[in-house]
Amino acid sequence: MLNKLNSQQREAVRHVSSPLLVLAGAGSGKTGVITSKIAWLIRERGMLPRKITAVTFTNKAAREMRSRVKGLLSGVSSRGLTISTFHTLGLNILRKEFAALDYKPGFSIIDQSDALVILKELMRSEQTSDNKFPEHVLGRISSWKNAFVLPQQVTSAIAEGDPVSQAAARIYPAYERQLHACNALDLDDLITKPGVLMKNDPEILYRWREQINYLLVDEYQDTNTAQYELVKMLVGARGNLTVVGDDDQSIYAWRGAEVENLSQLSEDFDDLHVIKLEQNYRSVGRILKAANSVIDNNPHTFKKALWSDLGYGDPIQILEAKDEQHEAERVAASMMQHRFQKGLAYGDYAILYRGNHQARVFEKILREHRIPYFISGGLSFFDRTEVKDVMAYLRLVANHDDDSAFLRIVNTPRRGIGPGTLEKLGKYASEKDISLFSATSHLALDSRITGTQLATLRQFSHWIATTAEAIHSTDMRLSIEQLLDQVSYPDWVRSNSEDEVQTERRLKNVKELLDWLVMNDSEDGEDKTLSDCVANLVLRGILDRSNDEQEGDEVSLMTIHAAKGLEFPHVFVVGLEEGLLPHRSSIDEDNIEEERRLFYVAMTRAQRGLTLSMARVRQRYGETIDCDPSRFLEEVPDDDLDWLILGRKISTEEKMSQGNAALDQIRAILG
């Protein structure tokens, strides 16, 4: 099982005598180490799969790890093994411990848009014309939760903080109370609240330490304070822990990640053992030399140097352009030429950029040249109107106290319930400190809402309650399909679609959602309640925000952040200018180190070829701005670079090659 691993990887797999930190450089086979260790613990050490938990940050990574472990254990059962995201682990803990939080079973998980609805209602008394202000307040509350800071611990921000902190400190307790009233949790709660429970209740802490005998954590440099505290509590003094991380790839400080958590391990665990994985199995030597040269400009707690035996590779090209339009044209021409010369597929190429706004001009140029492309970060499946509608129905059926779900579907399709009626209902519910659903059944509501409006509200609530009973007692999918038919939702989709094509696409999305629901219900062979399935789907929708289902032979366009964990034979990193990469905000805040790590991540996505591009001028906020080359270009060794600067005379060979590439494009267009 371990014969395909190098000596450092094998040592990491076999080390169980103390906590272990595996410093895994880009492309060094960290996933292979984690999955091999899980299989080794089960097969060689006889550890029960249900006593092992591995956590990572994306559903995609978790799925890949599960698949690899299954392959390594061929013939040996892995039933009960937990490989999940941090948030899924937190959700599973809260499902069993909800009573300790004074929550009811079937609680809802809300996404950012639903959280903003709640927050905006709470902020009505905050007189501001800035539409983004609630988002900033929500972001501040989120950062406090990530830092494991509870509402009662931020009162000082009222007097000393900036206006956002002051507003957030006032609203944070009310926001928590409102979530509790709705029997709902936001994404951050899935980490913070398990930590709070274990910190305050020794019984719960003991129970989960007994449940998890060995813990493995992937991408440890991306953990925030709350996640680290949860890890420490689950592991305890036993130290049955392996974490894998790379401080050079820490690029998520903006969402609370603390790269210092890597160095903190040695302070919290005196017997911490450190193993470095420095052999890279992805990139050629020249790319690694350049990447090492760049990242060496950052301070390091743990020094390492990647190396490769895949050959040295071609020089790294620097494309200089007049402006962003010309940059996109030069990138497209270079790609076409290279593809023709090497006989490669479009899918062998990726274009990486700092910000999503940079994609527009590249999309335009690629379309003009008939180059197929896939852009990561499009509209999420779970953000589509029809999917959010159906999910809201399911959330309300599973949790009658889910006010945001109630408001979304009470008049979808139209039931004739006007905004004035909903305002009266909301005011009554607020006065009584109950949910909107519960308020509909109060006899005292008759004095506020009368006639048809009241009857319609009560009819809707009765139907939701009846549907909930039916789903619990019959086939889940059939019941949901009947639910949608009863409200004539397919007809609603047809009447609100531009044409039949859009109708079919939207109805197909509903079908896919139900397929996922059924698949989730049968996963692991365990029967799940509707609330379990809905919570898992909501969490999947929050964590997998982008539409990343690439089809066919296409050039990949994505941000550098989105590219982390991926690899491509040939990579173009564009916009290498001061103010763009590194970003202006990072320059102003003197946070160049994270931007350098971001560039390092971009460089190490490339397997065989790397091209960097920059523009002399760029349009920003309607103005033409002169651009200086990124400081990071100066950190790449000159002897590894091939500068293709403006004004350079093109050789006859290059002209012929470009002409052939153009002919190749014409042939492709003509079939």
PDB file of N, CA, C and O in Angstrom, residues 6-32:
ATOM      1  N   ASN A   6       7.126   8.169  -1.410  1.00  0.00           N
ATOM      2  CA  ASN A   6       8.539   8.394  -1.130  1.00  0.00           C
ATOM      3  C   ASN A   6       8.800   8.247   0.372  1.00  0.00           C
ATOM      4  O   ASN A   6       7.858   8.073   1.168  1.00  0.00           O
ATOM      5  N   SER A   7      10.048   8.343   0.780  1.00  0.00           N
ATOM      6  CA  SER A   7      10.408   8.049   2.171  1.00  0.00           C
ATOM      7  C   SER A   7       9.739   8.998   3.158  1.00  0.00           C
ATOM      8  O   SER A   7       9.293   8.589   4.241  1.00  0.00           O
ATOM      9  N   GLN A   8       9.670  10.297   2.815  1.00  0.00           N
ATOM     10  CA  GLN A   8       9.024  11.265   3.705  1.00  0.00           C
ATOM     11  C   GLN A   8       7.520  10.993   3.808  1.00  0.00           C
ATOM     12  O   GLN A   8       6.938  11.101   4.898  1.00  0.00           O
ATOM     13  N   GLN A   9       6.900  10.654   2.692  1.00  0.00           N
ATOM     14  CA  GLN A   9       5.473  10.340   2.707  1.00  0.00           C
ATOM     15  C   GLN A   9       5.193   9.104   3.556  1.00  0.00           C
ATOM     16  O   GLN A   9       4.231   9.080   4.335  1.00  0.00           O
ATOM     17  N   ARG A  10       6.031   8.085   3.422  1.00  0.00           N
ATOM     18  CA  ARG A  10       5.852   6.856   4.224  1.00  0.00           C
ATOM     19  C   ARG A  10       6.023   7.149   5.716  1.00  0.00           C
ATOM     20  O   ARG A  10       5.275   6.622   6.550  1.00  0.00           O
ATOM     21  N   GLU A  11       6.996   7.979   6.057  1.00  0.00           N
ATOM     22  CA  GLU A  11       7.197   8.349   7.448  1.00  0.00           C
ATOM     23  C   GLU A  11       5.956   9.053   8.003  1.00  0.00           C
ATOM     24  O   GLU A  11       5.540   8.797   9.139  1.00  0.00           O
ATOM     25  N   ALA A  12       5.368   9.936   7.199  1.00  0.00           N
ATOM     26  CA  ALA A  12       4.171  10.663   7.629  1.00  0.00           C
ATOM     27  C   ALA A  12       2.998   9.716   7.857  1.00  0.00           C
ATOM     28  O   ALA A  12       2.210   9.897   8.791  1.00  0.00           O
ATOM     29  N   VAL A  13       2.869   8.714   7.021  1.00  0.00           N
ATOM     30  CA  VAL A  13       1.787   7.747   7.158  1.00  0.00           C
ATOM     31  C   VAL A  13       1.944   6.936   8.439  1.00  0.00           C
ATOM     32  O   VAL A  13       0.984   6.720   9.193  1.00  0.00           O
ATOM     33  N   ARG A  14       3.154   6.518   8.740  1.00  0.00           N
ATOM     34  CA  ARG A  14       3.393   5.593   9.853  1.00  0.00           C
ATOM     35  C   ARG A  14       3.519   6.288  11.213  1.00  0.00           C
ATOM     36  O   ARG A  14       3.442   5.627  12.253  1.00  0.00           O
ATOM     37  N   HIS A  15       3.686   7.601  11.217  1.00  0.00           N
ATOM     38  CA  HIS A  15       3.900   8.287  12.488  1.00  0.00           C
ATOM     39  C   HIS A  15       2.585   8.450  13.246  1.00  0.00           C
ATOM     40  O   HIS A  15       1.681   9.181  12.813  1.00  0.00           O
ATOM     41  N   VAL A  16       2.490   7.810  14.410  1.00  0.00           N
ATOM     42  CA  VAL A  16       1.290   7.914  15.249  1.00  0.00           C
ATOM     43  C   VAL A  16       1.636   8.134  16.708  1.00  0.00           C
ATOM     44  O   VAL A  16       0.744   8.213  17.555  1.00  0.00           O
ATOM     45  N   SER A  17       2.919   8.233  17.035  1.00  0.00           N
ATOM     46  CA  SER A  17       3.339   8.322  18.429  1.00  0.00           C
ATOM     47  C   SER A  17       3.150   9.701  19.038  1.00  0.00           C
ATOM     48  O   SER A  17       3.216   9.853  20.263  1.00  0.00           O
ATOM     49  N   SER A  18       2.916  10.726  18.200  1.00  0.00           N
ATOM     50  CA  SER A  18       2.726  12.083  18.691  1.00  0.00           C
ATOM     51  C   SER A  18       1.993  12.884  17.620  1.00  0.00           C
ATOM     52  O   SER A  18       1.868  12.434  16.479  1.00  0.00           O
ATOM     53  N   PRO A  19       1.498  14.085  17.976  1.00  0.00           N
ATOM     54  CA  PRO A  19       0.868  14.926  16.949  1.00  0.00           C
ATOM     55  C   PRO A  19       1.846  15.179  15.800  1.00  0.00           C
ATOM     56  O   PRO A  19       3.050  15.343  16.026  1.00  0.00           O
ATOM     57  N   LEU A  20       1.300  15.243  14.587  1.00  0.00           N
ATOM     58  CA  LEU A  20       2.144  15.357  13.404  1.00  0.00           C
ATOM     59  C   LEU A  20       1.707  16.525  12.539  1.00  0.00           C
ATOM     60  O   LEU A  20       0.520  16.673  12.227  1.00  0.00           O
ATOM     61  N   LEU A  21       2.668  17.356  12.150  1.00  0.00           N
ATOM     62  CA  LEU A  21       2.461  18.402  11.153  1.00  0.00           C
ATOM     63  C   LEU A  21       3.216  17.999   9.893  1.00  0.00           C
ATOM     64  O   LEU A  21       4.438  17.840   9.924  1.00  0.00           O
ATOM     65  N   VAL A  22       2.492  17.834   8.800  1.00  0.00           N
ATOM     66  CA  VAL A  22       3.093  17.536   7.505  1.00  0.00           C
ATOM     67  C   VAL A  22       3.097  18.822   6.694  1.00  0.00           C
ATOM     68  O   VAL A  22       2.056  19.311   6.268  1.00  0.00           O
ATOM     69  N   LEU A  23       4.279  19.391   6.498  1.00  0.00           N
ATOM     70  CA  LEU A  23       4.422  20.580   5.662  1.00  0.00           C
ATOM     71  C   LEU A  23       4.515  20.131   4.214  1.00  0.00           C
ATOM     72  O   LEU A  23       5.565  19.658   3.763  1.00  0.00           O
ATOM     73  N   ALA A  24       3.419  20.259   3.508  1.00  0.00           N
ATOM     74  CA  ALA A  24       3.317  19.708   2.154  1.00  0.00           C
ATOM     75  C   ALA A  24       3.318  20.822   1.132  1.00  0.00           C
ATOM     76  O   ALA A  24       2.340  21.574   1.008  1.00  0.00           O
ATOM     77  N   GLY A  25       4.418  20.957   0.406  1.00  0.00           N
ATOM     78  CA  GLY A  25       4.495  21.957  -0.645  1.00  0.00           C
ATOM     79  C   GLY A  25       3.537  21.668  -1.782  1.00  0.00           C
ATOM     80  O   GLY A  25       2.956  20.578  -1.884  1.00  0.00           O
ATOM     81  N   ALA A  26       3.349  22.647  -2.644  1.00  0.00           N
ATOM     82  CA  ALA A  26       2.450  22.491  -3.787  1.00  0.00           C
ATOM     83  C   ALA A  26       2.849  21.280  -4.625  1.00  0.00           C
ATOM     84  O   ALA A  26       4.024  21.092  -4.945  1.00  0.00           O
ATOM     85  N   GLY A  27       1.841  20.432  -4.949  1.00  0.00           N
ATOM     86  CA  GLY A  27       2.085  19.291  -5.817  1.00  0.00           C
ATOM     87  C   GLY A  27       2.919  18.185  -5.212  1.00  0.00           C
ATOM     88  O   GLY A  27       3.461  17.345  -5.937  1.00  0.00           O
ATOM     89  N   SER A  28       3.004  18.138  -3.863  1.00  0.00           N
ATOM     90  CA  SER A  28       3.874  17.162  -3.207  1.00  0.00           C
ATOM     91  C   SER A  28       3.151  15.886  -2.791  1.00  0.00           C
ATOM     92  O   SER A  28       3.728  15.048  -2.094  1.00  0.00           O
ATOM     93  N   GLY A  29       1.893  15.741  -3.173  1.00  0.00           N
ATOM     94  CA  GLY A  29       1.172  14.504  -2.890  1.00  0.00           C
ATOM     95  C   GLY A  29       0.545  14.429  -1.515  1.00  0.00           C
ATOM     96  O   GLY A  29       0.466  13.364  -0.916  1.00  0.00           O
ATOM     97  N   LYS A  30       0.060  15.563  -1.001  1.00  0.00           N
ATOM     98  CA  LYS A  30      -0.498  15.577   0.352  1.00  0.00           C
ATOM     99  C   LYS A  30      -1.765  14.745   0.463  1.00  0.00           C
ATOM    100  O   LYS A  30      -1.983  14.081   1.482  1.00  0.00           O
ATOM    101  N   THR A  31      -2.606  14.769  -0.573  1.00  0.00           N
ATOM    102  CA  THR A  31      -3.838  13.981  -0.523  1.00  0.00           C
ATOM    103  C   THR A  31      -3.519  12.496  -0.439  1.00  0.00           C
ATOM    104  O   THR A  31      -4.174  11.737   0.274  1.00  0.00           O
ATOM    105  N   GLY A  32      -2.464  12.083  -1.173  1.00  0.00           N
ATOM    106  CA  GLY A  32      -2.034  10.690  -1.108  1.00  0.00           C
ATOM    107  C   GLY A  32      -1.585  10.293   0.286  1.00  0.00           C
ATOM    108  O   GLY A  32      -1.824   9.167   0.737  1.00  0.00           O
TER     109      GLY A  32
END
